[in-house]
Amino acid sequence: MNGVYPTKYYDERGLDVDKFDGKYFSYYAYMQAVELSKLERSSGGTVESVRIQKDELVQEEAKVIRIRGSKMTRVAAAAPSANKVFDVVEEMPQFVGGTGSDAGQFLDKVQVRENMNETAFFYPALESDNNGNVAIRFTLPESVTTWKFMGLAHDKEMRNGLLVEEAVAQKTVMVQPNMPRFLREGDKSTIVVKLFNTSDKKVSGNTRMQILDPETNKVVWQKTQNYSIDAEGSATISFDVQGLKEGVYINKVVAAGNGYSDGEQHYLPVLSNRELVVNTLPITLHQKGEQNFDLSKLFLNKEGKQAKGVEDAKVTVEYTNNPSWLMVKALPAISNPDEEDAISLMSAIYANTITTHIQKNLSLDNHSQKNLSQESIRLQNQVEKLKKLQNPNGSFSWWKGMKGSRYMTTSVAEMMVRLNAIAGVQKSTARMLTSAIDYLSWQTAQEVREMKKQEEKKQKVSPSEQALHYLYILSMDGRKMKQNLEQDKAYLLDKMSKMTGDFSIYGKARAAVVLARNSQQNAAYREKAGEYLQSVNEYAVYREEMGRYYDTRKALYSWRNYKIPTQVSVIEALQMLKPNDKQTIEELQRWLLMSKRTQVWDTPVNTVDAVYAFMKGNESNWSRKAENAVLKLDGKLLPMPQDSTTLGYVKTEKTGKASKLSIDKKSDYTAGEPSMQSLSSLSAKSVPWSRASRCAVSSFLPNLRVRARRRRR
């Protein structure tokens, strides 16, 4: 399935057409059947008297469109036509442009436009009265633009008519300010206002921009300029604005001349010139005892100098005794899938079953019976949906309506046996698992027959990857198979034990688990499993912070899953063959947990695999409560709030700069996250909006994150 883009199949009702009518496929044909006979516009934006008459179109002269905000409005009469254009002119008292007090008083009286909506109204369903009339009432927005009225009418016999009319709302002089989305404190900005002259003569007058406090309506800034615009022309006026403090202001622009005026009003947000900066120091501890860490780097700016405002900085320390829970916190992301494919549903069943299992066995303090009941209902619904994707032959379809897939059936069955290994045999999925194994056995039997035919022709054969997964499922499930199927299994195991150089790192780790679980049939299998595991360990590299991992392309499972399946398989092989090698297992788990903070687990399978690697053989650690570590900042003991019983998580903060952090770790299972947070001023060469270095914590090692917060000026 690798490299195949996911697709979905939808059930759609087929077309049932007896004949095609040409008029339904032509725009102009709509006007030939039934048309709107009458359209009257009245004061206040009311459209009345829409009557359907067959094969008849009567259009009457428009009356009035009133633009809200204008005191006196007259509408130029338009000749009857299919597309009426209404010239809306606002009549104002006579005024001669100037810059004195008279001009200012007159500009104060100009009423501004605020409602700039692009849609006046939309009514999806209108019903006429007994006379066939429809009344429509609406408020026209205040934008000076061309408005298009579109109406579609039909009767019970689906005879229909379409009406399209246009009305132009305009003034002699119109203002259009080019408003910024926001400003910052200290910005020196230029706001450009464009003026339009729609008349056939040159006009002149005054334009003014005001910035007001919306709470007090007090003018905090204003400026007036003269303008002169040629006939049917336009002009631009620039206003330089500066000195505004943080807040939300009203920006009002008005223009007036001899017998006309216009204005617009908008909100202008002014944001703070400081940003929140988070600097994080990841600390990983492995040994008990006291260790000291220098925190001075957290309070430096990007030039490496002491940052300003460190007095208001805040140091946050997050600490947990049992960071294994951070892995379990990944389960809710897949517990309620957005899609209903087989992989997503089985992953959700896995996550919800694990959650319920933990709640029942650990008796969490915040656990409620009501939540458990809701999870049980959700789990039951997901199981029922998954059952619908299983076909009569036992195979699973990826999506509903698709054919059964060996790959998909293997993936679902593998999650089922792993779930049984952690939470016990699940009755809800037992029958589905049995049917899936029967289907996979049939597929594998066909493969074995084909392999034997090739051997008779003296050709070299080896099991496929799907056959390897099949053997893994059988070894995890442990059920007895029919004699012929047991023979096929033995045949594949024998071939697997001889494939030393043919496996990838993932294949060797998986083969080691399969051979070790079947060592009762052949003692040599366990020895071979040890050889595979030894070969796997030779590829591993180790870094104290990252843990043990595989820095080679041979560890890649696929283009999408990176190295997570390989890491999980190696952990499982070590737990099976060398359960006492706790250090190596913990080092491998450390890399897996570190990858969670640097990579996105964008497939539910990766999340399920990672949780399995942590929970298998590690169940006793979930309820462990270790002694808290002692943390000091500059020699002063940090007060630790009362932590929860199981999670052991606490968080504490300290205001002001800190130079040294001391940690006295009392146990092998300590972790925390100290950090610094601050506010930073913004400039042309300032740091990005946020700067943070995240750090994950684990169940087997202490990990501390130092976060400092400050405001940079």
XYZ file of C-alpha atoms in Angstrom:
713
model
C 0.000 0.000 0.000
C 3.046 2.288 0.302
C 3.005 5.148 -2.171
C -0.729 4.853 -2.862
C -2.669 8.008 -2.143
C -5.695 7.273 0.104
C -9.015 7.384 -1.716
C -12.607 6.972 -0.619
C -15.612 5.543 -2.400
C -19.020 7.136 -2.002
C -22.398 5.733 -2.885
C -24.220 8.083 -5.266
C -27.643 7.590 -6.821
C -27.416 7.148 -10.563
C -29.029 9.523 -13.068
C -32.517 8.626 -14.262
C -33.315 10.760 -17.315
C -36.134 10.095 -19.779
C -35.477 13.125 -21.971
C -33.576 16.418 -21.982
C -35.315 19.772 -22.302
C -33.092 22.331 -23.985
C -34.443 25.268 -22.040
C -32.940 23.967 -18.811
C -29.455 24.192 -20.296
C -29.626 27.737 -21.665
C -29.503 30.916 -19.621
C -31.784 32.813 -21.985
C -34.320 29.987 -22.055
C -35.351 30.833 -18.515
C -36.896 34.077 -19.736
C -39.015 32.269 -22.327
C -41.194 30.342 -19.910
C -42.445 32.506 -17.080
C -40.989 35.887 -16.130
C -41.368 38.314 -13.257
C -43.925 40.810 -14.333
C -43.547 43.655 -11.932
C -40.810 45.083 -9.732
C -41.422 48.135 -7.603
C -38.853 49.724 -5.315
C -40.065 51.958 -2.539
C -38.497 54.017 0.227
C -36.436 52.131 2.769
C -35.202 49.426 0.447
C -38.567 47.623 0.074
C -39.173 45.574 -3.031
C -42.860 44.776 -3.468
C -45.402 43.310 -5.863
C -43.663 40.490 -7.652
C -46.260 38.708 -9.787
C -45.835 35.673 -12.048
C -47.561 35.868 -15.414
C -46.945 33.381 -18.168
C -45.173 34.656 -21.298
C -45.428 38.283 -20.191
C -42.863 40.731 -18.854
C -43.892 44.171 -17.639
C -41.253 46.481 -16.142
C -42.098 49.694 -14.410
C -40.009 52.713 -13.660
C -38.015 52.578 -10.456
C -39.055 54.775 -7.614
C -36.625 55.248 -4.693
C -33.588 53.571 -3.193
C -32.587 55.254 0.032
C -28.996 55.025 1.266
C -29.016 54.909 5.070
C -26.969 57.750 6.484
C -27.896 60.445 3.957
C -30.246 63.180 5.038
C -31.673 64.130 1.660
C -31.625 61.710 -1.238
C -32.959 61.994 -4.745
C -32.875 59.305 -7.383
C -32.467 60.071 -11.049
C -35.269 58.520 -13.060
C -34.177 55.650 -15.230
C -35.735 54.735 -18.512
C -37.525 51.383 -18.466
C -34.960 48.730 -19.393
C -33.877 45.264 -18.432
C -30.967 46.694 -16.424
C -31.892 49.881 -14.562
C -29.094 52.116 -13.277
C -30.065 54.447 -10.438
C -27.897 57.495 -9.792
C -28.211 58.175 -6.065
C -27.194 61.716 -5.195
C -27.064 63.119 -1.676
C -28.278 66.695 -1.431
C -26.443 68.807 1.150
C -26.535 72.500 2.044
C -24.399 74.816 -0.045
C -20.777 75.048 1.126
C -17.696 76.702 -0.288
C -14.443 74.885 0.528
C -12.048 76.375 3.045
C -9.772 75.570 5.952
C -11.160 77.752 8.678
C -13.532 77.055 11.555
C -16.523 77.031 9.207
C -15.018 74.124 7.303
C -14.363 72.219 10.517
C -17.897 72.779 11.789
C -19.342 71.626 8.501
C -17.178 68.483 8.402
C -18.405 67.649 11.897
C -21.959 67.387 10.537
C -21.121 64.947 7.744
C -22.711 61.601 8.466
C -20.315 58.729 7.778
C -20.999 55.318 6.299
C -20.245 52.302 8.538
C -22.098 49.290 7.132
C -19.883 48.022 4.299
C -21.510 44.620 3.854
C -21.289 43.243 0.331
C -24.627 41.419 0.493
C -27.811 43.325 1.199
C -29.986 40.262 1.796
C -30.589 36.699 0.708
C -33.930 34.946 1.099
C -33.840 31.331 -0.094
C -37.607 30.776 -0.046
C -40.389 33.319 -0.562
C -44.105 32.609 -0.845
C -46.569 34.814 -2.688
C -50.014 35.783 -1.453
C -53.320 34.884 -3.109
C -52.750 37.576 -5.735
C -49.282 36.352 -6.607
C -47.488 39.249 -4.877
C -44.315 38.909 -2.823
C -43.148 41.628 -0.418
C -39.436 41.884 0.362
C -38.087 44.286 2.966
C -34.410 44.841 3.600
C -31.884 47.476 4.637
C -29.410 48.401 1.944
C -25.791 48.577 3.188
C -23.938 51.862 2.904
C -21.302 50.925 0.347
C -21.314 53.177 -2.714
C -21.175 50.579 -5.437
C -23.270 48.728 -8.013
C -25.939 46.519 -6.478
C -27.381 43.586 -8.370
C -30.864 42.308 -7.593
C -31.467 38.728 -8.718
C -34.775 36.945 -8.393
C -35.981 33.509 -9.435
C -39.689 32.686 -9.347
C -41.540 29.493 -10.188
C -45.013 28.062 -9.831
C -46.209 24.597 -8.835
C -45.680 23.361 -12.378
C -42.029 24.517 -12.205
C -42.581 27.206 -14.809
C -39.983 29.765 -13.871
C -38.667 33.236 -14.479
C -35.366 34.953 -13.746
C -34.950 38.683 -13.117
C -31.620 40.495 -12.888
C -31.584 44.230 -12.126
C -28.744 46.603 -11.230
C -28.762 49.775 -9.170
C -25.763 52.063 -8.768
C -25.397 53.829 -5.420
C -23.022 56.761 -5.818
C -22.332 60.330 -4.734
C -20.730 63.309 -6.385
C -17.574 62.793 -4.321
C -16.860 59.433 -2.694
C -14.099 58.609 -0.215
C -12.301 55.266 0.008
C -9.621 54.993 2.721
C -7.037 52.217 2.339
C -7.080 50.982 5.930
C -4.334 48.798 7.436
C -5.356 45.641 9.304
C -3.557 46.918 12.412
C -0.719 49.135 13.619
C 1.913 48.687 16.309
C 2.788 51.093 19.091
C 5.398 53.534 17.809
C 4.631 52.921 14.137
C 4.882 55.809 11.690
C 2.266 54.930 9.122
C 0.772 56.594 6.069
C -2.918 56.023 5.404
C -3.945 56.834 1.839
C -7.469 58.049 1.042
C -8.750 57.886 -2.520
C -11.384 60.408 -3.655
C -13.644 59.849 -6.669
C -15.494 62.550 -8.616
C -18.495 61.093 -10.460
C -19.752 64.428 -11.832
C -18.945 66.007 -15.197
C -17.234 69.053 -13.696
C -14.231 69.803 -11.552
C -14.865 69.810 -7.792
C -12.889 70.945 -4.756
C -13.326 70.971 -1.015
C -11.902 69.675 2.252
C -11.214 66.189 3.562
C -10.423 65.314 7.144
C -9.221 62.217 8.968
C -9.969 61.789 12.665
C -8.883 59.086 15.097
C -11.169 58.821 18.120
C -11.257 56.902 21.371
C -14.403 54.715 21.065
C -15.028 54.743 24.826
C -15.015 58.531 25.294
C -15.504 59.628 21.650
C -12.586 61.992 22.241
C -10.471 62.993 19.251
C -6.871 61.839 19.804
C -5.567 62.828 16.351
C -6.906 64.695 13.329
C -5.765 66.455 10.177
C -7.580 68.374 7.399
C -6.431 68.816 3.792
C -7.819 70.449 0.663
C -8.574 68.525 -2.514
C -9.322 69.288 -6.144
C -10.538 66.613 -8.558
C -11.080 66.856 -12.309
C -14.378 65.799 -13.877
C -14.936 62.043 -13.637
C -11.476 61.700 -12.131
C -9.892 60.650 -8.882
C -7.245 61.860 -6.462
C -5.311 60.510 -3.488
C -4.559 62.205 -0.194
C -2.047 60.850 2.320
C -2.276 61.207 6.088
C 0.813 60.509 8.216
C -0.266 58.945 11.514
C 2.005 58.312 14.514
C 2.098 58.392 18.291
C -0.835 56.042 18.913
C -0.794 53.873 22.029
C -2.095 50.324 22.355
C -5.856 50.066 21.939
C -8.707 50.044 19.434
C -9.576 53.366 17.780
C -12.195 54.696 15.380
C -10.833 56.061 12.110
C -13.234 58.546 10.515
C -12.630 60.033 7.057
C -14.984 62.705 5.662
C -14.944 64.887 2.560
C -17.251 67.788 1.661
C -17.663 70.376 -1.036
C -20.254 72.624 -2.628
C -23.493 70.699 -2.126
C -22.092 67.231 -1.483
C -20.307 65.195 1.155
C -19.279 61.646 1.972
C -17.531 59.789 4.768
C -16.486 56.365 5.988
C -15.746 55.037 9.448
C -13.621 52.002 10.367
C -11.977 50.496 13.425
C -8.186 50.764 13.685
C -6.491 48.321 16.108
C -3.137 49.369 17.553
C -1.262 46.394 18.994
C 1.484 46.305 21.574
C 5.062 46.601 20.326
C 6.129 43.795 22.641
C 5.912 40.047 22.058
C 5.988 37.014 24.304
C 9.263 35.109 24.039
C 9.723 31.638 25.513
C 13.228 30.271 25.982
C 13.453 26.642 27.009
C 16.356 24.692 28.442
C 15.994 20.903 28.130
C 17.805 18.982 30.866
C 18.174 15.212 30.953
C 19.326 13.428 34.108
C 20.296 9.784 34.468
C 21.884 9.476 37.887
C 20.701 10.188 41.399
C 22.211 13.095 43.283
C 22.431 16.869 43.000
C 23.347 18.667 39.794
C 23.575 22.380 38.951
C 22.604 24.117 35.701
C 23.361 27.615 34.408
C 20.203 29.526 33.434
C 21.859 32.785 32.365
C 21.510 31.932 28.653
C 17.749 32.031 28.989
C 17.870 35.767 29.675
C 20.020 36.792 26.704
C 18.733 38.393 23.525
C 19.604 37.142 20.067
C 22.785 39.245 20.036
C 23.979 37.388 23.130
C 23.590 40.390 25.430
C 21.542 40.794 28.586
C 17.905 41.255 27.572
C 15.831 44.137 28.871
C 12.890 43.612 31.163
C 14.297 40.559 32.941
C 12.944 41.949 36.191
C 9.463 41.029 34.999
C 10.545 37.645 33.669
C 8.858 34.527 34.937
C 10.566 31.178 35.465
C 8.279 28.150 35.276
C 9.210 24.687 36.507
C 7.120 21.680 35.469
C 7.878 18.399 37.152
C 6.465 14.909 37.033
C 7.381 11.700 38.812
C 5.951 9.462 36.122
C 6.478 10.932 32.641
C 5.361 7.658 31.055
C 1.913 9.228 31.080
C 2.985 11.643 28.361
C 2.936 8.713 25.944
C -0.545 7.695 27.054
C -1.717 11.268 26.454
C -1.296 10.596 22.736
C -4.232 8.158 22.823
C -7.105 10.703 22.857
C -5.934 11.992 19.473
C -6.930 8.686 17.852
C -9.755 7.624 20.187
C -12.431 9.476 18.214
C -11.460 9.201 14.522
C -12.624 11.634 11.870
C -12.672 8.897 9.234
C -14.336 5.506 9.325
C -11.732 3.393 7.559
C -10.518 0.098 9.016
C -7.168 1.424 10.307
C -8.681 4.467 12.032
C -11.498 2.461 13.629
C -9.179 -0.263 14.938
C -6.761 2.366 16.269
C -9.664 4.024 18.090
C -10.737 0.672 19.553
C -7.149 0.123 20.674
C -6.911 3.568 22.312
C -10.277 3.394 24.089
C -9.665 -0.147 25.330
C -6.262 0.823 26.741
C -7.790 3.875 28.427
C -10.562 1.818 30.005
C -8.047 -0.847 31.060
C -5.870 1.722 32.841
C -8.827 3.346 34.579
C -10.183 0.038 35.835
C -6.872 -1.313 37.100
C -5.263 1.814 38.529
C -8.344 3.432 40.121
C -7.372 6.981 39.221
C -8.480 9.660 41.649
C -10.283 11.681 38.967
C -11.947 8.683 37.405
C -15.721 8.717 37.315
C -18.135 5.911 36.554
C -20.025 8.178 34.187
C -16.974 8.745 31.987
C -16.246 5.022 31.966
C -19.800 4.317 30.803
C -19.517 6.864 27.995
C -16.238 5.351 26.838
C -17.828 1.908 26.844
C -20.670 3.113 24.604
C -18.251 4.800 22.218
C -16.104 1.671 22.104
C -19.124 -0.494 21.313
C -20.140 1.802 18.447
C -16.652 1.669 16.970
C -16.600 -2.133 17.159
C -19.921 -2.291 15.297
C -18.588 0.001 12.563
C -15.472 -2.146 12.187
C -17.610 -5.282 11.864
C -19.318 -3.735 8.850
C -15.937 -3.455 7.120
C -15.208 -7.186 7.510
C -16.275 -9.291 4.546
C -17.795 -12.814 4.702
C -14.401 -14.364 3.850
C -12.840 -12.672 6.914
C -10.914 -9.972 5.073
C -11.197 -6.286 5.968
C -11.928 -3.558 3.456
C -10.098 -0.282 3.809
C -13.300 1.684 3.177
C -16.891 0.614 2.825
C -17.550 -0.716 -0.654
C -13.939 -1.659 -1.380
C -12.666 -5.193 -1.860
C -11.046 -7.056 0.990
C -7.301 -6.552 1.313
C -4.632 -8.868 2.704
C -2.582 -5.862 3.766
C -5.520 -4.221 5.547
C -6.541 -7.487 7.236
C -2.971 -8.019 8.449
C -2.762 -4.488 9.891
C -6.065 -4.828 11.776
C -5.277 -8.327 13.081
C -1.841 -7.207 14.261
C -3.358 -4.415 16.354
C -5.877 -6.878 17.788
C -3.238 -9.362 19.009
C -1.137 -6.562 20.478
C -4.183 -5.227 22.288
C -4.832 -8.699 23.705
C -1.219 -8.842 24.918
C -1.671 -5.651 26.967
C -5.296 -5.631 28.107
C -6.181 -9.332 27.885
C -8.293 -11.150 25.315
C -11.049 -8.855 24.068
C -14.392 -10.574 23.632
C -15.700 -7.749 21.447
C -13.105 -8.403 18.744
C -12.484 -12.148 19.260
C -14.753 -13.355 16.443
C -13.415 -10.745 14.035
C -9.851 -11.841 14.842
C -10.698 -15.506 14.249
C -12.231 -14.733 10.859
C -9.274 -12.522 9.935
C -6.769 -15.282 10.816
C -8.764 -17.778 8.733
C -8.572 -15.430 5.748
C -4.840 -14.812 6.232
C -4.246 -18.568 6.597
C -5.942 -19.157 3.260
C -3.840 -16.423 1.623
C -0.646 -17.811 3.156
C -1.497 -21.369 2.070
C -1.698 -20.146 -1.517
C 1.676 -18.436 -1.131
C 3.264 -21.603 0.311
C 1.950 -23.707 -2.585
C 3.427 -21.244 -5.042
C 6.765 -21.255 -3.207
C 6.933 -25.046 -3.356
C 6.238 -24.983 -7.089
C 9.127 -22.567 -7.552
C 11.389 -24.807 -5.464
C 10.617 -27.747 -7.730
C 11.988 -25.621 -10.540
C 15.215 -25.138 -8.540
C 14.453 -21.475 -7.876
C 15.329 -19.668 -4.659
C 12.266 -18.695 -2.632
C 11.662 -16.681 0.521
C 8.530 -15.660 2.455
C 6.928 -12.326 1.657
C 6.613 -9.506 4.170
C 2.918 -10.321 4.568
C 3.829 -13.925 5.438
C 6.213 -12.606 8.098
C 3.399 -10.528 9.595
C 1.138 -13.582 9.487
C 3.655 -15.621 11.515
C 3.914 -12.753 13.996
C 0.127 -12.690 14.441
C 0.031 -16.444 15.037
C 2.902 -16.310 17.535
C 1.226 -13.474 19.471
C -2.185 -15.156 19.379
C -0.931 -18.623 20.347
C -3.907 -20.574 19.018
C -3.629 -24.093 17.597
C -4.126 -24.382 13.860
C -5.272 -27.234 11.630
C -2.621 -29.753 10.634
C -2.171 -28.446 7.094
C -1.879 -24.874 8.390
C 0.642 -25.942 11.025
C 2.676 -27.507 8.223
C 2.583 -24.251 6.275
C 3.662 -22.407 9.418
C 6.582 -24.799 9.996
C 7.639 -24.433 6.352
C 7.736 -20.631 6.624
C 9.567 -20.708 9.970
C 12.252 -22.905 8.456
C 12.699 -20.516 5.540
C 12.771 -17.529 7.885
C 15.555 -19.009 9.998
C 17.768 -19.214 6.907
C 17.230 -15.651 5.611
C 20.192 -14.075 7.404
C 21.156 -11.501 4.789
C 17.750 -10.822 3.278
C 16.103 -8.920 6.145
C 16.098 -5.217 6.932
C 16.612 -4.079 10.529
C 12.848 -4.140 10.968
C 12.624 -7.621 9.441
C 15.373 -9.036 11.655
C 13.749 -7.670 14.813
C 10.346 -9.007 13.805
C 11.836 -12.399 12.826
C 13.628 -12.589 16.188
C 10.293 -12.243 18.005
C 8.608 -14.870 15.815
C 11.429 -17.405 16.128
C 11.743 -16.894 19.888
C 8.021 -17.482 20.388
C 8.229 -20.711 18.368
C 11.421 -22.021 19.982
C 9.475 -24.871 21.616
C 9.066 -26.453 18.192
C 12.761 -26.129 17.414
C 15.442 -25.168 19.949
C 17.609 -23.788 17.143
C 15.048 -21.062 16.526
C 15.922 -19.240 19.758
C 19.617 -19.321 18.913
C 18.836 -17.904 15.477
C 16.642 -15.236 17.061
C 19.606 -14.218 19.217
C 21.766 -13.888 16.103
C 19.200 -11.638 14.466
C 19.008 -9.472 17.591
C 22.797 -9.237 17.813
C 22.922 -8.093 14.202
C 20.282 -5.463 14.922
C 22.236 -4.094 17.901
C 25.339 -3.629 15.763
C 23.538 -0.999 13.683
C 22.488 1.079 16.708
C 24.121 4.355 17.735
C 23.856 6.018 21.126
C 23.692 9.628 22.274
C 23.047 10.471 25.884
C 20.324 12.998 25.134
C 18.622 11.142 22.265
C 19.092 7.599 23.515
C 19.760 4.561 21.305
C 18.496 4.624 17.734
C 19.335 3.650 14.142
C 21.062 6.314 12.086
C 20.826 4.489 8.786
C 18.401 4.274 5.906
C 18.192 0.546 6.520
C 16.017 1.387 9.514
C 13.368 3.135 7.415
C 10.117 1.196 7.375
C 8.474 3.282 4.674
C 8.463 6.804 3.292
C 5.610 7.732 5.619
C 6.355 5.914 8.879
C 10.063 6.807 9.168
C 11.829 4.618 11.778
C 9.124 4.251 14.431
C 7.987 0.707 13.438
C 11.636 -0.405 13.409
C 12.276 1.069 16.854
C 9.147 -0.598 18.262
C 10.092 -3.990 16.804
C 13.596 -3.828 18.302
C 12.178 -2.915 21.729
C 9.772 -5.836 21.498
C 12.586 -8.222 20.506
C 14.724 -7.112 23.453
C 11.810 -7.502 25.869
C 11.312 -11.021 24.511
C 14.927 -12.239 24.363
C 16.746 -10.051 26.912
C 14.159 -8.794 29.401
C 16.858 -8.080 31.999
C 18.689 -5.626 29.731
C 16.703 -2.716 31.165
C 19.287 -0.105 30.230
C 19.216 -0.834 26.495
C 15.413 -1.014 26.483
C 15.196 2.337 28.257
C 17.664 3.906 25.826
C 15.556 2.730 22.882
C 12.389 4.025 24.526
C 14.112 7.350 25.151
C 14.599 7.938 21.424
C 10.992 6.984 20.767
C 9.774 9.547 23.262
C 12.169 12.219 22.010
C 10.834 11.675 18.501
C 7.387 12.572 19.775
C 8.482 16.169 20.379
C 10.269 16.620 17.032
C 8.049 14.627 14.670
C 4.349 14.499 13.983
C 2.885 11.023 14.390
C 0.512 11.603 11.517
C -0.660 8.000 11.303
C -2.666 6.239 14.018
C -0.571 3.106 13.489
C 2.565 4.908 14.683
C 0.783 6.085 17.823
C -0.542 2.601 18.544
C 2.898 1.046 17.999
C 4.635 3.559 20.266
C 2.138 3.084 23.097
C 2.554 -0.683 22.763
C 6.350 -0.356 23.055
C 5.963 1.549 26.329
C 3.164 -0.422 27.927
C 4.197 -3.988 27.088
C 6.091 -5.359 30.072
C 5.956 -1.982 31.834
C 2.509 -2.127 33.432
C 3.834 -1.806 36.986
C 5.290 1.648 36.326
C 1.921 3.293 35.678
C 0.946 3.387 39.364
C 4.430 4.008 40.722
C 4.859 7.098 42.901
C 8.492 8.076 43.395
C 9.908 10.553 45.881
C 9.860 14.112 44.593
C 13.095 15.788 43.567
C 14.305 18.897 45.404
C 14.596 21.933 43.123
C 16.306 25.219 44.027
C 16.634 28.499 42.140
C 19.667 30.546 43.199
C 19.864 28.526 46.390
C 16.235 29.089 47.367
C 13.929 26.091 47.621
C 11.134 26.056 45.063
C 7.761 25.354 46.690
C 6.112 22.350 45.084
C 2.289 22.161 45.036
C 0.602 18.943 46.071
C 0.930 16.566 43.123
C -1.611 14.047 41.950
C -1.407 10.456 43.188
C -0.606 8.765 39.900
C 0.629 11.405 37.501
C 2.930 13.027 40.046
C 2.743 16.287 38.082
C 3.345 19.706 39.616
C 3.985 23.146 38.183
C 5.445 26.171 39.962
C 6.530 29.669 38.901
C 8.929 32.333 40.137
C 9.037 35.993 39.064
C 12.386 37.583 38.248
C 15.693 36.518 36.790
C 17.326 33.255 37.888
C 20.987 32.313 37.413
C 21.326 28.761 38.705
C 19.047 25.768 39.003
C 19.916 22.969 41.422
C 18.226 19.570 41.189
C 18.572 16.885 43.826
C 17.121 13.774 42.207
C 15.907 11.226 44.742
C 14.900 8.391 42.414
C 15.453 6.970 38.952
C 12.091 8.197 37.705
C 12.212 11.965 38.036
C 11.394 14.498 35.340
C 10.509 18.152 35.018
C 10.454 21.178 32.752
C 11.875 24.519 33.972
C 11.561 27.380 31.494
C 11.790 31.153 31.099
C 9.131 33.312 29.482
C 9.347 37.015 28.679
C 7.990 39.769 26.466
C 10.131 41.161 23.651
C 9.803 44.458 21.796
C 9.193 44.300 18.049
C 11.397 46.024 15.519
C 12.396 45.579 11.916
C 15.143 43.169 12.948
C 13.428 41.592 15.917
C 13.117 37.909 16.684
C 10.225 35.886 15.250
C 6.814 35.999 16.907
C 7.614 33.125 19.196
C 10.756 31.225 19.951
C 10.639 27.991 21.896
C 12.616 24.789 22.226
C 10.380 21.969 23.351
C 11.489 18.964 25.354
C 9.785 15.632 26.012
C 10.007 13.621 29.204
C 10.052 9.881 29.725
C 9.194 7.184 32.195
C 12.697 5.871 32.549
C 14.813 9.003 32.881
C 14.546 12.411 34.493
C 14.081 15.255 32.117
C 13.817 18.903 33.100
C 12.657 21.830 31.025
C 13.550 25.366 32.059
C 11.266 28.002 30.596
C 11.791 31.714 31.239
C 9.309 34.379 30.196
C 10.064 38.051 29.773
C 8.951 41.034 27.689
C 11.571 42.365 25.320
C 11.393 46.109 24.826
